[in-house]
Coordinates of C-alpha atoms in Angstrom, one line a residue:
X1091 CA 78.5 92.2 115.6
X1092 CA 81.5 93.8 115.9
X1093 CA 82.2 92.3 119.3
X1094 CA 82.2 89.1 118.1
X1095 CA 85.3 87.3 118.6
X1096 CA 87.4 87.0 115.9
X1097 CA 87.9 83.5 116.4
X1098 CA 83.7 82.9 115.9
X1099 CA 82.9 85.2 113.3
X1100 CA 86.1 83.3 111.5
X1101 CA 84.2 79.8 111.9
X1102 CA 80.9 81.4 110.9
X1103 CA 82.7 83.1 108.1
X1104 CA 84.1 79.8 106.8
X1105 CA 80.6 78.0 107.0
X1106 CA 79.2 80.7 105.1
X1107 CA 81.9 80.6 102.8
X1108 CA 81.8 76.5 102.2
X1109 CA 77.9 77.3 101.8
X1110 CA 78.0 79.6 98.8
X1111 CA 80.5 77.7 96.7
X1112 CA 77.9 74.6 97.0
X1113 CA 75.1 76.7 96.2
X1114 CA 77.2 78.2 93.7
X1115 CA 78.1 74.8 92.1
X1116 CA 74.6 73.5 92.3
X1117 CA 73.1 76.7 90.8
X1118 CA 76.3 76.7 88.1
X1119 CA 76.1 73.5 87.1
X1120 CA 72.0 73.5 87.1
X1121 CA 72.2 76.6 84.9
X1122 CA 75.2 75.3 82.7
X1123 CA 73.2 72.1 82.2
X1124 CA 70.1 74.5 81.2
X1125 CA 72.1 77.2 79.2
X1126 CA 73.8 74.2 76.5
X1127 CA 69.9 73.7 75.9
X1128 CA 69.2 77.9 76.0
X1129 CA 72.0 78.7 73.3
X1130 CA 70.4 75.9 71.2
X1131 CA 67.1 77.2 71.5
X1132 CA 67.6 80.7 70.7
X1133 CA 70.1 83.0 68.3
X1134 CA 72.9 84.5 69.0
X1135 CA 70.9 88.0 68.7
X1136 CA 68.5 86.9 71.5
X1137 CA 71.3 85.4 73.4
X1138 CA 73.1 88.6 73.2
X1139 CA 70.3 91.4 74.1
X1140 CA 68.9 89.0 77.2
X1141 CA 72.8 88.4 78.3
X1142 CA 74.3 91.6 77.6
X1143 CA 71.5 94.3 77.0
X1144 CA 69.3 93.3 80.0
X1145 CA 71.6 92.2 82.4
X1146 CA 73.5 95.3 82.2
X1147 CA 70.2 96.9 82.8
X1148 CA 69.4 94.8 85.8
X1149 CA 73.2 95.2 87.1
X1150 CA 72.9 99.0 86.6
X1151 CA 69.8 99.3 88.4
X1152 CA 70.6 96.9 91.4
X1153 CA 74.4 98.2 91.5
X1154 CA 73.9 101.8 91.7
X1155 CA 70.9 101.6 94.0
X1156 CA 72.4 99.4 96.5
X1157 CA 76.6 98.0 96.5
X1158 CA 77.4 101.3 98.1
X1159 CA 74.8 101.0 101.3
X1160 CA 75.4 96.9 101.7
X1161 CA 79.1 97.7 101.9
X1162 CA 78.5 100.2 104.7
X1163 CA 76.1 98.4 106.5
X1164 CA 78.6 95.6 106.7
X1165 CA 81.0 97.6 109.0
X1166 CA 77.8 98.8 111.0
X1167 CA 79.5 99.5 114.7
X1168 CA 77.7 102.7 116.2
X1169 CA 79.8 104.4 119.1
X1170 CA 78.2 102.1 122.3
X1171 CA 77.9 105.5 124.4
X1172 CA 76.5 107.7 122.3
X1173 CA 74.0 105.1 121.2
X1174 CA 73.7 102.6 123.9
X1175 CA 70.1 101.9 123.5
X1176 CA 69.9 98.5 121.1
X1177 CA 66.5 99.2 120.0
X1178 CA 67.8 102.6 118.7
X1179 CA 70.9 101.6 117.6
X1180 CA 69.2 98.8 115.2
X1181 CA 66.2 101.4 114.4
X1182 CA 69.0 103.8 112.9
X1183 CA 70.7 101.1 111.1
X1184 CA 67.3 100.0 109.3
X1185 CA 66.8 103.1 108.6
X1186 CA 69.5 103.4 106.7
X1187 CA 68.8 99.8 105.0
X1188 CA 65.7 101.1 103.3
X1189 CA 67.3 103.8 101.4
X1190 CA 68.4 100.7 98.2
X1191 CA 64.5 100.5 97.9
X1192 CA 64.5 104.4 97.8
X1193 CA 67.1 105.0 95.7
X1194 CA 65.8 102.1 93.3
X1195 CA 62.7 103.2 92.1
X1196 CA 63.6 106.2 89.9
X1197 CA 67.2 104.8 89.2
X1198 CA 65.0 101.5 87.2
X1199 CA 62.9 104.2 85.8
X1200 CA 65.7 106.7 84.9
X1201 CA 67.8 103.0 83.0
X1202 CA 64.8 102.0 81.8
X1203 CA 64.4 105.5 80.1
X1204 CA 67.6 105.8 79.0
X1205 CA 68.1 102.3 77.4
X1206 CA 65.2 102.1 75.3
X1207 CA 66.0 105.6 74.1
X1208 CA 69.4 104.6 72.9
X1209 CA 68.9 101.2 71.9
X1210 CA 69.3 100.8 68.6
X1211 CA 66.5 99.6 66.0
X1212 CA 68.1 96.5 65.1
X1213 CA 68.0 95.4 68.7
X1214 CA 64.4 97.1 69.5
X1215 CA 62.5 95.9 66.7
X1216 CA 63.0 92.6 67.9
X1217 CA 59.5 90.7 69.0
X1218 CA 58.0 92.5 72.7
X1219 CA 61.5 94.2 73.5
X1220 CA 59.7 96.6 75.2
X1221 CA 57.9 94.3 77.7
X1222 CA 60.6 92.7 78.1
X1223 CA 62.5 95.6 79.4
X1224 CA 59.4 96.6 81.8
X1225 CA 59.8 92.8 83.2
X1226 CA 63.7 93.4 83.6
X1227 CA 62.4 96.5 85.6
X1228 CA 60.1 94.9 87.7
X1229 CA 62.3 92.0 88.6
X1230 CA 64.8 94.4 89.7
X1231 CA 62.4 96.0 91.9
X1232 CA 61.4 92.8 93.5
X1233 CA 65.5 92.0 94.2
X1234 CA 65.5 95.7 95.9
X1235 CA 62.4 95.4 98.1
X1236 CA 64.6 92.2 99.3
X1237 CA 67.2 94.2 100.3
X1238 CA 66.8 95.6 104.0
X1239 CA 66.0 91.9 105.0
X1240 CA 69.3 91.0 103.2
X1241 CA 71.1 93.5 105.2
X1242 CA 69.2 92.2 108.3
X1243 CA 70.0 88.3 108.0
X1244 CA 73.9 89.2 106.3
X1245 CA 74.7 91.3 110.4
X1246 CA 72.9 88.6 112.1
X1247 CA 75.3 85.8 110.2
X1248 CA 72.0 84.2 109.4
X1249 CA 74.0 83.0 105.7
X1250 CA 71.6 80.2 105.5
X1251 CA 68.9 82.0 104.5
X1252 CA 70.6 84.0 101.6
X1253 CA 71.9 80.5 100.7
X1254 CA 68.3 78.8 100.5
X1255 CA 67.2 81.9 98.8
X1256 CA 69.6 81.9 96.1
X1257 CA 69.5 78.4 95.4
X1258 CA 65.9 78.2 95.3
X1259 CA 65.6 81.5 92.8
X1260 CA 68.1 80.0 90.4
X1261 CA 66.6 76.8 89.7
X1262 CA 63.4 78.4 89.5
X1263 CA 64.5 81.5 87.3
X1264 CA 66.1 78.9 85.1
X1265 CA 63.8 76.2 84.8
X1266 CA 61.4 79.1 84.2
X1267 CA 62.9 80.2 81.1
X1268 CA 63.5 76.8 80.0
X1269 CA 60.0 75.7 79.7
X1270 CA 58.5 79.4 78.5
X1271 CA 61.2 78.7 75.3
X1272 CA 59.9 75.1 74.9
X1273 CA 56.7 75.9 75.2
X1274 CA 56.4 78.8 73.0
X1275 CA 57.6 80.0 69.7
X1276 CA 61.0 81.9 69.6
X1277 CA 59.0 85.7 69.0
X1278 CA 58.8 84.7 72.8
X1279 CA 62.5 84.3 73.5
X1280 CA 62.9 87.8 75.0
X1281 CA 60.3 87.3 77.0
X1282 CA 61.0 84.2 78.5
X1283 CA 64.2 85.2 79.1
X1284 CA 62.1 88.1 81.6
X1285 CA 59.9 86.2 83.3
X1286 CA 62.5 83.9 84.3
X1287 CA 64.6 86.8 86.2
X1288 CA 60.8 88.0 87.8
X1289 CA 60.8 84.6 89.1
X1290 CA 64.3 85.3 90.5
X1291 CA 63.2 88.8 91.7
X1292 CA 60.2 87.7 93.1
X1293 CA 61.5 83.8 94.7
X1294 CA 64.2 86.3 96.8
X1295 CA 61.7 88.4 98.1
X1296 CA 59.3 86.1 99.6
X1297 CA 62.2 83.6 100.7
X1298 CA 63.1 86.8 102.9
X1299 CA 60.4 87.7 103.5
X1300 CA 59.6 84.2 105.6
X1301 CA 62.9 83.9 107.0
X1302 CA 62.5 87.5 108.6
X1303 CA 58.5 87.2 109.4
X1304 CA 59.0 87.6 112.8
X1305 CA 59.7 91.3 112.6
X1306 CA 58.5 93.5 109.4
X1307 CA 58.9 96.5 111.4
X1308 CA 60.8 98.3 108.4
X1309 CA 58.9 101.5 108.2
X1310 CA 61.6 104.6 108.3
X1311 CA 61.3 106.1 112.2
X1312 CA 62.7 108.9 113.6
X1313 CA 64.5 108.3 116.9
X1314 CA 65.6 110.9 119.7
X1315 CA 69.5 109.9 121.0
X1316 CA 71.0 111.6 123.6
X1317 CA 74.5 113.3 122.8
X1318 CA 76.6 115.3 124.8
X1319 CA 73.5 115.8 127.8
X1320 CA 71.5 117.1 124.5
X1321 CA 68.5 115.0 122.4
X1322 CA 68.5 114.8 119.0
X1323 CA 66.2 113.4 116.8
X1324 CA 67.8 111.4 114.1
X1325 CA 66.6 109.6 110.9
X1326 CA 70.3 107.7 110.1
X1327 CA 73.2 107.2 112.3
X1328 CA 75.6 110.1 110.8
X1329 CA 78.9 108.6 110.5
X1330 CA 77.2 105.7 108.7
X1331 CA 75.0 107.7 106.4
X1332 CA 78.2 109.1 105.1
X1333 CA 79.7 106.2 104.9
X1334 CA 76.7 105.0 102.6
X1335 CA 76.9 108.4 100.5
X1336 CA 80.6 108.1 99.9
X1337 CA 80.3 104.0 98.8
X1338 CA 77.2 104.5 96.5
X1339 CA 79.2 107.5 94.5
X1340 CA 82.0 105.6 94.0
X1341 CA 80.0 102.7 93.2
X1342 CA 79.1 104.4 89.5
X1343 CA 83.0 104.5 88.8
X1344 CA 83.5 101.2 90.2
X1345 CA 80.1 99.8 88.0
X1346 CA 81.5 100.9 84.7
X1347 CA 85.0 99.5 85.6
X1348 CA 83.3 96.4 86.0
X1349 CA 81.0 96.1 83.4
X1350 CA 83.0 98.2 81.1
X1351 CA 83.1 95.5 78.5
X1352 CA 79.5 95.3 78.3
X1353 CA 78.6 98.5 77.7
X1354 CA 81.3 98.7 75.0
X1355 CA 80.6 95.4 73.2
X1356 CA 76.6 96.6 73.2
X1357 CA 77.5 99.8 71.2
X1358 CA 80.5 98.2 69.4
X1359 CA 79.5 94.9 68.5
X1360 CA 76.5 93.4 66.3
X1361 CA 74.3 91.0 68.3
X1362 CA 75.5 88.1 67.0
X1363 CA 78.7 89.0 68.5
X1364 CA 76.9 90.2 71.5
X1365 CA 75.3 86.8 72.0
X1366 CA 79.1 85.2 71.4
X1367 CA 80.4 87.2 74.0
X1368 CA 77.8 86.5 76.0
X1369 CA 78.3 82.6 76.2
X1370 CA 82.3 82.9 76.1
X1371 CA 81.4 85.2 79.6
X1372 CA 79.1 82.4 80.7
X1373 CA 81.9 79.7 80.0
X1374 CA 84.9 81.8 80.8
X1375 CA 83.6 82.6 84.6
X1376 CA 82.1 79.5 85.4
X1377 CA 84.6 78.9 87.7
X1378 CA 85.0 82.4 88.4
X1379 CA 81.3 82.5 90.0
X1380 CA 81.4 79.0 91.4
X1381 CA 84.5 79.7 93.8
X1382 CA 85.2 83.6 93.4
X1383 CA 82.4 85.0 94.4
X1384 CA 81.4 83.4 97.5
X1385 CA 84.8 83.7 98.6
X1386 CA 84.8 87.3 97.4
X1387 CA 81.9 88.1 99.4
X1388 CA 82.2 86.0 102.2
X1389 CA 85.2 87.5 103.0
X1390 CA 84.0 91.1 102.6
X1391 CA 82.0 90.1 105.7
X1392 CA 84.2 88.9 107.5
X1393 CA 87.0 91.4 107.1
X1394 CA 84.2 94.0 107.6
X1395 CA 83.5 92.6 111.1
X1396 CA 87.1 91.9 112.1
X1397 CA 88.8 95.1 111.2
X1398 CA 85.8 97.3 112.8
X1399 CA 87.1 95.7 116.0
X1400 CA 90.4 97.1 115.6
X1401 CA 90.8 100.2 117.4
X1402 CA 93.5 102.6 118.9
X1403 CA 92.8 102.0 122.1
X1404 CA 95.9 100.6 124.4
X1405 CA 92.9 98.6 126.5
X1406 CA 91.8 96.9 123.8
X1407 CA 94.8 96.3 122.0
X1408 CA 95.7 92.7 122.5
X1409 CA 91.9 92.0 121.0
X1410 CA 93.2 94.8 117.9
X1411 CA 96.1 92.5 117.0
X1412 CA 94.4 89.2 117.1
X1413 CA 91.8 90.9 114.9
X1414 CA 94.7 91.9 112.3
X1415 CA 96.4 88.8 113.0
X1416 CA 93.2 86.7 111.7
X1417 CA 93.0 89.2 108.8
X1418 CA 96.4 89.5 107.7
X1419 CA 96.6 85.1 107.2
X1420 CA 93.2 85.0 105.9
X1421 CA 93.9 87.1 102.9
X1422 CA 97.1 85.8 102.6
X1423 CA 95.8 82.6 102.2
X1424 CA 93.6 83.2 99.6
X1425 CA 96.6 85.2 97.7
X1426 CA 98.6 82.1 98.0
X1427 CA 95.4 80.2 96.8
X1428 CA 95.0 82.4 93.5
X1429 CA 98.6 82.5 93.2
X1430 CA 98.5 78.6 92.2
X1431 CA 95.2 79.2 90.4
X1432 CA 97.2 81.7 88.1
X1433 CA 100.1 79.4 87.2
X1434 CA 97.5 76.6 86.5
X1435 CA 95.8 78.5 84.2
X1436 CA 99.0 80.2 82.4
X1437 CA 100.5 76.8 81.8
X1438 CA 97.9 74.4 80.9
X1439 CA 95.1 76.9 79.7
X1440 CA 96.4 78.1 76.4
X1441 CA 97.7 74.7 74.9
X1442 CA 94.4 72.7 75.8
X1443 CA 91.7 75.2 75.7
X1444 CA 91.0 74.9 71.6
X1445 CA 90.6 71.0 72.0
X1446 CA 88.1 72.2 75.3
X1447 CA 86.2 74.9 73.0
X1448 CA 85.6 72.2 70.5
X1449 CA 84.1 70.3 72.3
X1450 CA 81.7 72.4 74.7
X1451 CA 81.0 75.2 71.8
X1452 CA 77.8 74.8 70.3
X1453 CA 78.7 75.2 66.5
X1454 CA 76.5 78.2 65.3
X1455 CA 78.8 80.4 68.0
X1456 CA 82.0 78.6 66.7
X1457 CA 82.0 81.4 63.8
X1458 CA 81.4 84.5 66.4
X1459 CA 83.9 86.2 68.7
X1460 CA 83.6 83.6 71.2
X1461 CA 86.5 81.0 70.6
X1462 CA 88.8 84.0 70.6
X1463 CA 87.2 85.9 74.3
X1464 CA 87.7 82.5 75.9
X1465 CA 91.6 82.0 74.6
X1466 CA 91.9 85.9 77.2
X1467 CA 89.8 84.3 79.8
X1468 CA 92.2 82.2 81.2
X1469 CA 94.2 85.2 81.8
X1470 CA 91.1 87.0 82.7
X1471 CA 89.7 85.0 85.5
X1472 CA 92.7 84.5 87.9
X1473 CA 92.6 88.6 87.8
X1474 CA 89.2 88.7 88.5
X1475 CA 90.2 86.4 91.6
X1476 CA 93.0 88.7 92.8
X1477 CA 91.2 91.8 92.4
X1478 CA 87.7 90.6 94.4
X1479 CA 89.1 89.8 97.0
X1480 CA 92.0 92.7 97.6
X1481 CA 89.3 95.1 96.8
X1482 CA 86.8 93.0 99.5
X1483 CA 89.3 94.1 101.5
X1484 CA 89.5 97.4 100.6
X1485 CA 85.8 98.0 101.0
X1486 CA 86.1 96.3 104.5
X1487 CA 88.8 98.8 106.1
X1488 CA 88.8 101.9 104.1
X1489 CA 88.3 105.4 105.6
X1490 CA 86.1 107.8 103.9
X1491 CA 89.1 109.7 102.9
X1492 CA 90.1 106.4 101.5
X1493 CA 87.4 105.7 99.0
X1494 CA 87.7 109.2 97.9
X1495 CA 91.4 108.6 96.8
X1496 CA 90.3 105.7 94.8
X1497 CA 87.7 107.4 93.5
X1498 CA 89.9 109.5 92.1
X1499 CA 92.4 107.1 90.4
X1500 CA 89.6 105.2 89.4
X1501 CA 88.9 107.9 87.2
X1502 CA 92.2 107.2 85.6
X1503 CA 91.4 103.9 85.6
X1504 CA 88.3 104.1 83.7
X1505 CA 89.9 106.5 81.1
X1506 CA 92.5 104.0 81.0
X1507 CA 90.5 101.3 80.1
X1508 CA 88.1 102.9 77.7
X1509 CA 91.5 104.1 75.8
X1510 CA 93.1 100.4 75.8
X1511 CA 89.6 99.3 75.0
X1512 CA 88.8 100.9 71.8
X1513 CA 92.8 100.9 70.8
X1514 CA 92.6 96.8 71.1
X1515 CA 88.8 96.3 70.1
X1516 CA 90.0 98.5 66.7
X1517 CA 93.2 100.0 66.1
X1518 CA 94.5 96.4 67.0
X1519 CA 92.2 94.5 65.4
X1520 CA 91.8 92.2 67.9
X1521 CA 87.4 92.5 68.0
X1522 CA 85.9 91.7 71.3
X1523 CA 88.8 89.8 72.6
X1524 CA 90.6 93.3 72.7
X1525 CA 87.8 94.3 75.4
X1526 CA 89.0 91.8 77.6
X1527 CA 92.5 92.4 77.2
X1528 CA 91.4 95.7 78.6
X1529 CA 89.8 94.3 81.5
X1530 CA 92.8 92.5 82.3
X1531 CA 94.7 95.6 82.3
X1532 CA 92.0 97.2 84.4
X1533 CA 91.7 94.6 87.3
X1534 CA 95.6 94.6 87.3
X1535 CA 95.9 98.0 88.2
X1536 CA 92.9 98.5 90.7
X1537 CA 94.2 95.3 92.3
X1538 CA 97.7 96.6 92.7
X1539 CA 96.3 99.7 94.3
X1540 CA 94.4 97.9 97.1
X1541 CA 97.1 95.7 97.5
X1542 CA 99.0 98.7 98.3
X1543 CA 96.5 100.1 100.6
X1544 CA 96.3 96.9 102.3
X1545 CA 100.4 97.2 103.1
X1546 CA 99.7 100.4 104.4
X1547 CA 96.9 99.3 106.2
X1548 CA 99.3 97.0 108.4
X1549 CA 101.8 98.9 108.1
X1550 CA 100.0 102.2 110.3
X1551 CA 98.8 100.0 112.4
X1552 CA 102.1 98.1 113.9
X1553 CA 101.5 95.0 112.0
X1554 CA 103.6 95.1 108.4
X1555 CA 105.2 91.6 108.9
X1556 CA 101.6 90.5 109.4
X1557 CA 101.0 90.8 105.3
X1558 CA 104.1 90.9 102.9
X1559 CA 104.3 89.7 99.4
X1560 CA 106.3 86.5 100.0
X1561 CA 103.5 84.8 102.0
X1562 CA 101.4 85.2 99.1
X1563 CA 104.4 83.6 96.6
X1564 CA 104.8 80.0 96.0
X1565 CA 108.8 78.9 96.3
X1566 CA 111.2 78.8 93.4
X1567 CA 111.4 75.0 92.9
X1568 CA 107.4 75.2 92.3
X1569 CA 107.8 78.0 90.0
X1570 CA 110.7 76.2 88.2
X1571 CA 108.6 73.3 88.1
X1572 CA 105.9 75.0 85.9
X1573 CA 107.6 77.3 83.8
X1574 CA 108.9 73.7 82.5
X1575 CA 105.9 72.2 82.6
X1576 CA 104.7 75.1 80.5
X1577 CA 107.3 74.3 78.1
X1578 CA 106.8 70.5 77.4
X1579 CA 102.8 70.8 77.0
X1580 CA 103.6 73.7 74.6
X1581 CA 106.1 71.3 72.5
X1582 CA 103.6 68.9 72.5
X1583 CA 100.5 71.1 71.4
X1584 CA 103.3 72.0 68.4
X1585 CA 103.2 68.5 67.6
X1586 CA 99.4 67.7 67.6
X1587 CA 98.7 71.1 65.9
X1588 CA 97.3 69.6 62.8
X1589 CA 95.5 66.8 64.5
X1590 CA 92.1 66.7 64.9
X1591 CA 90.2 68.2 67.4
X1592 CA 88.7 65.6 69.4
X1593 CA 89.5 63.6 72.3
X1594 CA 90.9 60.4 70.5
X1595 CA 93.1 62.2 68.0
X1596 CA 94.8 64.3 71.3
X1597 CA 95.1 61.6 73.9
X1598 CA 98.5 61.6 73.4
X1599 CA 98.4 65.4 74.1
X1600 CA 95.9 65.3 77.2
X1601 CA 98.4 62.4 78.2
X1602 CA 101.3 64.6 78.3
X1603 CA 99.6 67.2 80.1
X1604 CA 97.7 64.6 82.9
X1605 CA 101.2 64.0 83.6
X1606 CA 102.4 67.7 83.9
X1607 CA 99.4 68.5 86.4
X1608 CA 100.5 65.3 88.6
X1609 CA 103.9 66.7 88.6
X1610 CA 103.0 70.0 89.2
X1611 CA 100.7 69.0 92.1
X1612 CA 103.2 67.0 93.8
X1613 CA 106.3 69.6 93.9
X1614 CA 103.4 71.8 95.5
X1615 CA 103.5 69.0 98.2
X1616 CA 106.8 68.3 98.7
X1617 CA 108.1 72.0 99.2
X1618 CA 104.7 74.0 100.4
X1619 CA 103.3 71.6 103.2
X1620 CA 104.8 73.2 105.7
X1621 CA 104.6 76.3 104.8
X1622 CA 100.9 76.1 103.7
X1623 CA 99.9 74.2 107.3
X1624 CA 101.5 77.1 109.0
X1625 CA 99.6 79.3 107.2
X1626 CA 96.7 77.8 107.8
X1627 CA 97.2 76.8 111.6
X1628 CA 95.0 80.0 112.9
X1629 CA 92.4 79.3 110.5
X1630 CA 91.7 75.5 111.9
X1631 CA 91.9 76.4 115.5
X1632 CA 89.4 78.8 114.6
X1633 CA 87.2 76.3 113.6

C-alpha cells in the first residue's frame, strides 16, 4: 500500500473520509433521536454507570488490547528485498494482526476483575450489575475477534465495509436497547443497556466476517525468509512487532489522558452526577463524533500511507516530496478548518448556549452537573479537533524513538492533568466542569507537542515551508471581524438576561446573532477565497 500514489490513496482517502461523517450523522442523529427517549426512560444513576462505568470498561479493554497494533499496522511497508515474497510478507503482517485477540482475553478478564472489585456498593447493588458487566465483557470480545479482518479491509482501502459495519451495528445496538427498556421494567435498565453493545460486538463481527469470507486463513504461521543468504523462521515481521510493542505501551498513558475525566468523575462524583455528565458528553461531542472522528481517523490512514513512502533515497526523491507535499496541505487544511470551527464556537457558543440547553435538556438533568460541563464544551470540542488530528499525525510518522519521547512527557502530562483536575473539580469548586477544564488544558499541551514534532518533521526533511503556522491562521480582517462580533452578541445576551428562556422571548437575541454569523461568514469570503482555493488546489486535482 505504500506504493500507492499519493495522488490515489488521497481520492480514496477522501471517499473514505466523506463516508464516515454520513455514517457518522446517520448513526448520531439515529442515536440522538433514540438517547432523548433513553434519558427519559432511565435515571440519571443508570444513565451514569452504562455511560461512564461500562463504557470506560469497554474502552479500557478494546484500547489497551488493540490502538497500539491498528496504528502500526497502518504504516505496514516490509523492506521489498528482504521480504519479497507477497504471500509471506502478508502472512507476517496477519500474524501480527491477531495479537488484539490475544492480548484481549486476559486484559477483559483482568478490567473485569478489577472493576467489580472496586466498584462501589452504591453502584453494585444496583439490579444484575454483575451480568451486566459479564455482557460488557463479552461484547468486547466480539469487537476484538473483529479486529484482524479490520486491519485486513482498513490496508486494502476496502472503507466500505467498515462503513456498512458501523452503521449497521449502531442502529441495531440502539434500537436494541430501546425496545429491551420499553419492553421491560427499569430493574432491567442495566441490562438492556448490555445487550445492546453485544448486538454491536456481535453485528461487527459477522459483517466482517462476510465481507472477508473469501479468505479466513487467520491461523498464526510461522514463515522461513531469507536474510542476508541465511533462513529464518519468523512468527512477526521484527521492525513491525516493535513498532506494535512500543504503540500498545504508550497507548495506557495515552488511554488515561483520554478518558481521564471518566475515571475521575466515577470515583469523584455520585451517579446522578455521573449520569449528568454523561449526557452533557453525549450533547457536547455530537458534533465532535459526527465530523472529528472520521476525519481523525481517516486521515491517520492516509498520512500513514503517504509518509511511509517518504524515504532518503535521492532515486526516489521527487515521489518523497510529492508525498510531503500532499501531507503538509492536507493537514493544513484541516488546521485552517478547525481554526474557523474555534472562533465559531468562542463567539457565538457562550452567549446562546443557555437558551440551547433549555431547550434540548431533559428537566430531571437540568439540576445535575450537566448545564455547567456543556458551558466548557464549547471550548472543549474545537481542542478535541486540533489535537486528533496533529496527534493522527503523529501516530502516522513517528519513529520508535519518537513515541518514546512522548511517552515520556505524557507522563507529565498526565500528572498534570490529574493535579489541575482535582485542584478545579475541589479546591476551585467548580464540580465536574473543573474535569473538563482539565481536559482542555491536557489536549492543549499534547497538541502543541505534536504540532511541534510535525515542524520538525518537515523541517529534517527539506520541506519546512511546506507546513508553518500562518497557513493554518485565518487573516486579520476575519479575526477583527469576530472579536466584534463577539462583542455585539455579548451586549445583546446582557440585554436579554432576564428574559425568558425560550425561543419567542429571545428572537430578538437569535436575530442579532443570525446576523453576526452572516457577517462573519461573508468576510470569510471576501478575504480567504483565494487563499482557501490555493490551498485546496492539490486536494481537487487529486480527486
Amino acid at each position: 500500500m505504500a506504493n500507492k500514489k499519493p495522488s490515489s490513496l488521497l481520492s480514496a482517502t477522501l471517499a473514505s473520509g466523506s463516508s464516515l461523517v454520513l455514517l457518522q450523522l446517520f448513526s448520531r442523529v439515529l442515536t440522538f433521536v433514540l438517547n432523548q427517549a433513553l434519558v427519559r426512560l432511565v435515571s440519571p444513576q443508570v444513565f451514569g454507570t452504562t455511560s461512564i462505568q461500562f463504557e470506560l470498561l469497554l474502552s479500557t479493554i478494546l484500547f489497551l488490547s488493540r490502538e497500539g497494533i491498528r496504528n502500526a499496522l497502518l504504516r505496514a511497508s516490509p523492506d521489498a528485498q528482504q521480504l519479497s515474497d507477497r504471500a509471506t510478507t502478508h502472512r507476517l503482517v496477519t500474524n501480527v494482526s491477531l495479537l488484539p485477540v490475544l492480548l484481549g482475553i486476559p486484559m477483559a478478564l483482568l478490567s473485569a476483575f478489577v472493576y467489580l472489585g472496586t466498584s462501589s456498593l452504591t453502584t453494585s447493588s444496583q439490579p444484575h450489575f454483575r451480568t451486566s458487566v459479564v455482557l460488557y465483557v463479552l461484547a468486547a470480545l466480539f469487537e476484538l475477534l473483529s479486529e484482524p479482518l479490520y486491519i485486513r479491509t482498513q490496508n486494502e482501502l476496502r472503507f466500505h465495509v467498515r462503513v456498512r459495519a458501523e452503521g449497521t451495528a449502531v442502529m441495531l445496538k440502539t434500537i436494541s436497547t430501546f425496545l429491551v427498556l420499553v419492553q421491560t421494567s427499569e430493574e432491567w435498565a442495566l441490562v438492556a443497556f448490555a445487550l445492546g453493545q453485544v448486538a454491536y460486538g456481535l453485528t461487527m463481527l459477522v459483517s466482517f466476517l462476510i465481507a472477508c469470507r473469501d479468505n479466513l486463513d487467520f491461523l498464526p504461521k510461522r514463515v522461513t525468509v531469507i536474510k542476508h543468504e541465511h533462513a529464518e523462521s519468523l512468527l512477526f515481521e521484527p521492525a513491525l512487532f516493535k513498532l506494535s510493542v512500543a504503540m500498545t505501551g504508550q497507548s495506557v498513558i495515552k488511554h488515561f489522558l483520554t478518558e481521564g475525566d471518566k475515571f475521575l468523575v466515577s470515583r469523584l462524583s455520585p451517579l446522578a452526577d455521573q449520569g449528568g455528565y454523561a449526557v452533557a458528553a453525549n450533547y457536547g461531542s455530537l458534533i465532535a463524533r459526527i465530523v472529528f472522528q472520521p476525519i481523525e481517523e481517516t486521515a491517520r490512514v492516509f498520512f500513514s500511507k503517504t509518509l511511509s513512502a517518504s524515504t532518503t533515497d535521492p532515486k526516489t526523491q521527487a515521489k518523497t516530496n510529492e508525498a510531503l507535499e500532499t501531507a503538509a496541505t492536507v493537514l493544513s487544511a484541516l488546521l485552517l478548518a478547525f481554526m474557523h470551527l474555534l472562533l465559531l464556537a468562542v463567539t457565538f457558543g457562550p452567549p446562546y448556549l443557555s437558551l440551547a440547553i433549555s431547550l434540548i435538556l431533559p428537566r430531571k438533568y437540568l439540576a445535575t452537573s450537566a448545564p455547567s460541563i456543556l458551558h466548557v464544551y464549547v471550548y472543549y470540542i474545537p481542542m478535541m479537533a486540533f489535537n486528533g488530528v496533529l496527534e493522527a499525525f503523529f501516530a502516522s510518522a513517528a519513529s520508535p524513538a519518537d513515541l518514546r519521547a512522548q511517552s515520556r512527557w505524557m507522563l507529565v502530562f498526565s500528572g498534570a492533568f490529574v493535579a489541575a483536575a482535582v485542584g478545579l473539580a475541589r479546591g476551585s469548586g467548580l464540580g465536574d466542569a473543573g474535569l473538563v477544564w482539565a481536559n482542555v488544558a491536557n489536549l492543549t499541551l499534547r497538541a502543541g507537542y505534536a504540532w511541534a514534532f510535525v515542524l520538525r518533521f518537515f523541517r529534517e526533511r527539506g520541506a519546512g515551508r511546506a507546513n508553518g503556522w500562518k497557513r493554518a491562521l485565518p487573516p486579520l480582517p476575519v479575526l477583527s471581524v469576530f472579536a466584534a462580533a463577539a462583542a455585539v452578541v455579548r451586549g445583546s445576551a446582557a440585554v436579554y438576561r432576564d428574559v425568558p428562556l425560550n425561543l419567542i422571548a429571545q428572537k430578538g437575541h437569535l436575530g442579532v446573532g443570525v446576523a453576526c454569523v452572516f457577517i462573519c461568514l461573508l468576510t470569510c469570503v471576501v478575504f480567504e477565497k483565494k487563499a482557501v482555493v490555493q490551498l485546496l488546489s492539490p486536494l481537487r486535482s487529486a480527486r
